[in-house]
PDB file of C-alpha atoms in Angstrom:
ATOM      1  CA  MET C   1     112.680  73.866  99.501  1.00 86.00           C
ATOM      2  CA  PRO C   2     114.952  77.219  99.136  1.00 93.00           C
ATOM      3  CA  HIS C   3     113.530  80.125  97.422  1.00 92.00           C
ATOM      4  CA  LEU C   4     114.512  83.747  97.054  1.00 95.00           C
ATOM      5  CA  ALA C   5     112.201  85.371  99.946  1.00 96.00           C
ATOM      6  CA  HIS C   6     112.585  89.201  99.478  1.00 97.00           C
ATOM      7  CA  VAL C   7     114.841  91.286  97.070  1.00 97.00           C
ATOM      8  CA  SER C   8     116.482  94.623  98.940  1.00 97.00           C
ATOM      9  CA  VAL C   9     116.157  98.069  97.294  1.00 98.00           C
ATOM     10  CA  VAL C  10     118.408 100.680  99.209  1.00 98.00           C
ATOM     11  CA  VAL C  11     116.418 103.434  99.668  1.00 98.00           C
ATOM     12  CA  ARG C  12     117.047 107.461 101.399  1.00 98.00           C
ATOM     13  CA  ASP C  13     113.677 107.197 103.659  1.00 98.00           C
ATOM     14  CA  TYR C  14     111.109 104.516 104.268  1.00 98.00           C
ATOM     15  CA  ASP C  15     108.208 106.624 103.927  1.00 98.00           C
ATOM     16  CA  GLU C  16     109.018 108.374 100.857  1.00 98.00           C
ATOM     17  CA  ALA C  17     109.546 105.129  99.226  1.00 98.00           C
ATOM     18  CA  LEU C  18     106.500 103.663 100.095  1.00 98.00           C
ATOM     19  CA  SER C  19     104.888 106.694  98.928  1.00 98.00           C
ATOM     20  CA  PHE C  20     106.224 106.076  95.506  1.00 98.00           C
ATOM     21  CA  TYR C  21     105.603 101.981  95.336  1.00 98.00           C
ATOM     22  CA  ILE C  22     102.205 102.065  96.747  1.00 98.00           C
ATOM     23  CA  ASP C  23     100.785 105.368  95.654  1.00 97.00           C
ATOM     24  CA  LYS C  24     102.287 105.394  92.564  1.00 97.00           C
ATOM     25  CA  LEU C  25     102.710 101.522  91.325  1.00 98.00           C
ATOM     26  CA  GLY C  26     100.159 100.084  93.337  1.00 97.00           C
ATOM     27  CA  PHE C  27     102.362  98.181  95.409  1.00 98.00           C
ATOM     28  CA  THR C  28     100.767  96.160  98.569  1.00 97.00           C
ATOM     29  CA  LEU C  29     102.189  96.506 102.046  1.00 98.00           C
ATOM     30  CA  VAL C  30     102.991  93.353 103.011  1.00 97.00           C
ATOM     31  CA  GLU C  31     105.010  94.098 106.682  1.00 97.00           C
ATOM     32  CA  ASP C  32     106.414  97.070 108.391  1.00 98.00           C
ATOM     33  CA  ARG C  33     107.435  96.828 111.942  1.00 98.00           C
ATOM     34  CA  ALA C  34     110.135  98.598 114.209  1.00 97.00           C
ATOM     35  CA  VAL C  35     113.490  97.238 114.716  1.00 96.00           C
ATOM     36  CA  PRO C  36     114.770  99.273 117.380  1.00 94.00           C
ATOM     37  CA  GLU C  37     117.721  97.615 118.601  1.00 95.00           C
ATOM     38  CA  GLN C  38     119.298  98.597 115.042  1.00 93.00           C
ATOM     39  CA  ASN C  39     117.810 101.643 114.666  1.00 92.00           C
ATOM     40  CA  LYS C  40     115.513 100.200 111.327  1.00 95.00           C
ATOM     41  CA  ARG C  41     112.674  99.331 110.374  1.00 98.00           C
ATOM     42  CA  TRP C  42     111.450  95.698 108.470  1.00 98.00           C
ATOM     43  CA  VAL C  43     109.722  97.097 105.263  1.00 98.00           C
ATOM     44  CA  THR C  44     108.519  94.967 102.800  1.00 98.00           C
ATOM     45  CA  ILE C  45     106.533  95.394  99.789  1.00 98.00           C
ATOM     46  CA  ALA C  46     104.595  92.832  97.411  1.00 98.00           C
ATOM     47  CA  PRO C  47     103.209  93.934  93.611  1.00 96.00           C
ATOM     48  CA  PRO C  48      99.461  93.973  93.442  1.00 92.00           C
ATOM     49  CA  ASN C  49      97.798  90.871  93.440  1.00 90.00           C
ATOM     50  CA  ALA C  50     100.671  88.643  94.294  1.00 94.00           C
ATOM     51  CA  PRO C  51     100.156  85.447  95.973  1.00 93.00           C
ATOM     52  CA  PRO C  52     101.186  84.637  99.440  1.00 91.00           C
ATOM     53  CA  GLY C  53     104.492  83.719  99.671  1.00 91.00           C
ATOM     54  CA  SER C  54     105.587  85.387  96.663  1.00 95.00           C
ATOM     55  CA  THR C  55     109.149  87.181  96.773  1.00 97.00           C
ATOM     56  CA  THR C  56     108.522  90.850  98.260  1.00 98.00           C
ATOM     57  CA  VAL C  57     110.632  93.769  97.780  1.00 98.00           C
ATOM     58  CA  LEU C  58     112.711  94.525 101.264  1.00 98.00           C
ATOM     59  CA  LEU C  59     112.860  98.445 101.633  1.00 98.00           C
ATOM     60  CA  ALA C  60     116.206  98.694 103.273  1.00 98.00           C
ATOM     61  CA  ARG C  61     117.007 101.974 104.495  1.00 97.00           C
ATOM     62  CA  ALA C  62     121.121 103.441 103.689  1.00 97.00           C
ATOM     63  CA  SER C  63     122.671 103.421 106.972  1.00 95.00           C
ATOM     64  CA  SER C  64     126.053 104.321 105.617  1.00 95.00           C
ATOM     65  CA  PRO C  65     127.969 106.484 103.218  1.00 97.00           C
ATOM     66  CA  ASP C  66     128.819 103.937 100.865  1.00 95.00           C
ATOM     67  CA  GLN C  67     125.053 102.431 101.163  1.00 96.00           C
ATOM     68  CA  LEU C  68     123.796 106.068 100.502  1.00 96.00           C
ATOM     69  CA  ALA C  69     126.051 106.467  97.330  1.00 95.00           C
ATOM     70  CA  ALA C  70     124.285 103.434  96.066  1.00 95.00           C
ATOM     71  CA  VAL C  71     120.649 104.407  96.170  1.00 97.00           C
ATOM     72  CA  GLY C  72     119.149 104.990  92.856  1.00 96.00           C
ATOM     73  CA  ARG C  73     122.465 102.766  91.645  1.00 95.00           C
ATOM     74  CA  GLN C  74     122.135  99.529  92.818  1.00 94.00           C
ATOM     75  CA  THR C  75     123.255  98.208  89.154  1.00 93.00           C
ATOM     76  CA  GLY C  76     125.371 100.935  87.884  1.00 88.00           C
ATOM     77  CA  ASP C  77     123.919 103.814  85.584  1.00 84.00           C
ATOM     78  CA  ASP C  78     122.277 102.283  82.765  1.00 91.00           C
ATOM     79  CA  ARG C  79     121.415  98.309  83.651  1.00 96.00           C
ATOM     80  CA  VAL C  80     117.718  97.518  84.452  1.00 97.00           C
ATOM     81  CA  PHE C  81     117.590  96.061  88.226  1.00 97.00           C
ATOM     82  CA  LEU C  82     114.628  94.703  88.451  1.00 97.00           C
ATOM     83  CA  PHE C  83     111.491  93.215  85.997  1.00 97.00           C
ATOM     84  CA  LEU C  84     107.935  93.924  86.793  1.00 97.00           C
ATOM     85  CA  ALA C  85     105.851  91.140  84.805  1.00 97.00           C
ATOM     86  CA  THR C  86     102.321  91.970  84.209  1.00 97.00           C
ATOM     87  CA  ASP C  87      99.522  90.399  82.239  1.00 96.00           C
ATOM     88  CA  ASN C  88      98.085  93.681  80.638  1.00 97.00           C
ATOM     89  CA  PHE C  89     100.998  95.807  79.847  1.00 98.00           C
ATOM     90  CA  GLN C  90      98.691  98.683  78.407  1.00 98.00           C
ATOM     91  CA  ARG C  91      97.065  98.858  81.629  1.00 98.00           C
ATOM     92  CA  ASP C  92      99.348  99.291  83.637  1.00 98.00           C
ATOM     93  CA  TYR C  93     101.620 101.556  81.247  1.00 98.00           C
ATOM     94  CA  ASP C  94      98.993 103.851  81.377  1.00 98.00           C
ATOM     95  CA  ASN C  95      98.387 104.001  85.274  1.00 97.00           C
ATOM     96  CA  PHE C  96     101.945 104.176  86.068  1.00 98.00           C
ATOM     97  CA  THR C  97     101.923 107.016  83.070  1.00 98.00           C
ATOM     98  CA  ALA C  98      98.938 108.946  84.897  1.00 98.00           C
ATOM     99  CA  ALA C  99     100.697 108.416  88.326  1.00 98.00           C
ATOM    100  CA  GLY C 100     103.381 110.214  87.181  1.00 98.00           C
ATOM    101  CA  VAL C 101     106.247 107.625  86.707  1.00 98.00           C
ATOM    102  CA  GLU C 102     109.350 108.652  84.447  1.00 98.00           C
ATOM    103  CA  TRP C 103     110.042 106.704  81.427  1.00 98.00           C
ATOM    104  CA  ALA C 104     113.581 106.235  80.815  1.00 98.00           C
ATOM    105  CA  ARG C 105     113.001 103.880  77.521  1.00 98.00           C
ATOM    106  CA  PRO C 106     109.661 104.239  74.990  1.00 98.00           C
ATOM    107  CA  ILE C 107     107.605 100.682  74.561  1.00 98.00           C
ATOM    108  CA  ALA C 108     109.353  98.175  72.628  1.00 98.00           C
ATOM    109  CA  VAL C 109     107.631  95.080  71.294  1.00 98.00           C
ATOM    110  CA  HIS C 110     110.035  91.771  71.122  1.00 97.00           C
ATOM    111  CA  GLU C 111     109.865  88.528  70.332  1.00 97.00           C
ATOM    112  CA  TYR C 112     109.515  87.660  74.187  1.00 97.00           C
ATOM    113  CA  GLY C 113     107.289  90.501  74.842  1.00 98.00           C
ATOM    114  CA  THR C 114     106.228  94.158  75.245  1.00 98.00           C
ATOM    115  CA  VAL C 115     108.717  96.295  77.345  1.00 98.00           C
ATOM    116  CA  ALA C 116     109.207 100.056  78.886  1.00 98.00           C
ATOM    117  CA  VAL C 117     111.739 100.849  81.300  1.00 98.00           C
ATOM    118  CA  PHE C 118     111.055 102.921  84.327  1.00 98.00           C
ATOM    119  CA  LYS C 119     112.759 104.582  87.119  1.00 98.00           C
ATOM    120  CA  ASP C 120     111.706 104.573  90.524  1.00 98.00           C
ATOM    121  CA  LEU C 121     111.796 107.599  92.707  1.00 98.00           C
ATOM    122  CA  TYR C 122     115.693 107.371  93.138  1.00 98.00           C
ATOM    123  CA  GLY C 123     116.433 106.149  89.617  1.00 97.00           C
ATOM    124  CA  ASN C 124     116.858 102.305  89.854  1.00 97.00           C
ATOM    125  CA  LEU C 125     115.922 101.081  86.219  1.00 98.00           C
ATOM    126  CA  TRP C 126     113.050  98.797  86.379  1.00 98.00           C
ATOM    127  CA  ASP C 127     111.267  96.834  83.301  1.00 98.00           C
ATOM    128  CA  LEU C 128     107.740  96.964  82.982  1.00 98.00           C
ATOM    129  CA  ILE C 129     107.195  93.764  80.915  1.00 98.00           C
ATOM    130  CA  GLU C 130     104.187  91.299  79.456  1.00 98.00           C
ATOM    131  CA  TYR C 131     105.468  88.245  78.207  1.00 98.00           C
ATOM    132  CA  SER C 132     104.517  86.633  75.002  1.00 97.00           C
ATOM    133  CA  ALA C 133     102.209  83.897  74.954  1.00 90.00           C
ATOM    134  CA  PRO C 134     105.052  80.554  74.545  1.00 84.00           C
TER     135      PRO C 134
END
């Protein structure tokens, strides 16, 4: 059965991206291996406690001027790019804040859940969201 295996985030540098996602957001390193014939690495990460086989984030180092220009702007200037669901919004909001994550939009409570928008190290916008019970 087809499923979404990876979502690419274009990064300037593998190690600075790993530092942000692992140290500040608590993501787990799934794979980091050299691909010498392409002068790159295959680096995938997953949110904390993601079950095996879940969709991962592929950290893809920019390798051209066009790709470098897209770093931090994968969906433009003001569009949320990725949605990080949580089972405890306040816990993760507090942890991210303590780790120095920059919030782009304040906490908002909607019918569908509680959400706040943060920036990754390059400026891509992410929702931190705890969905309401159905």
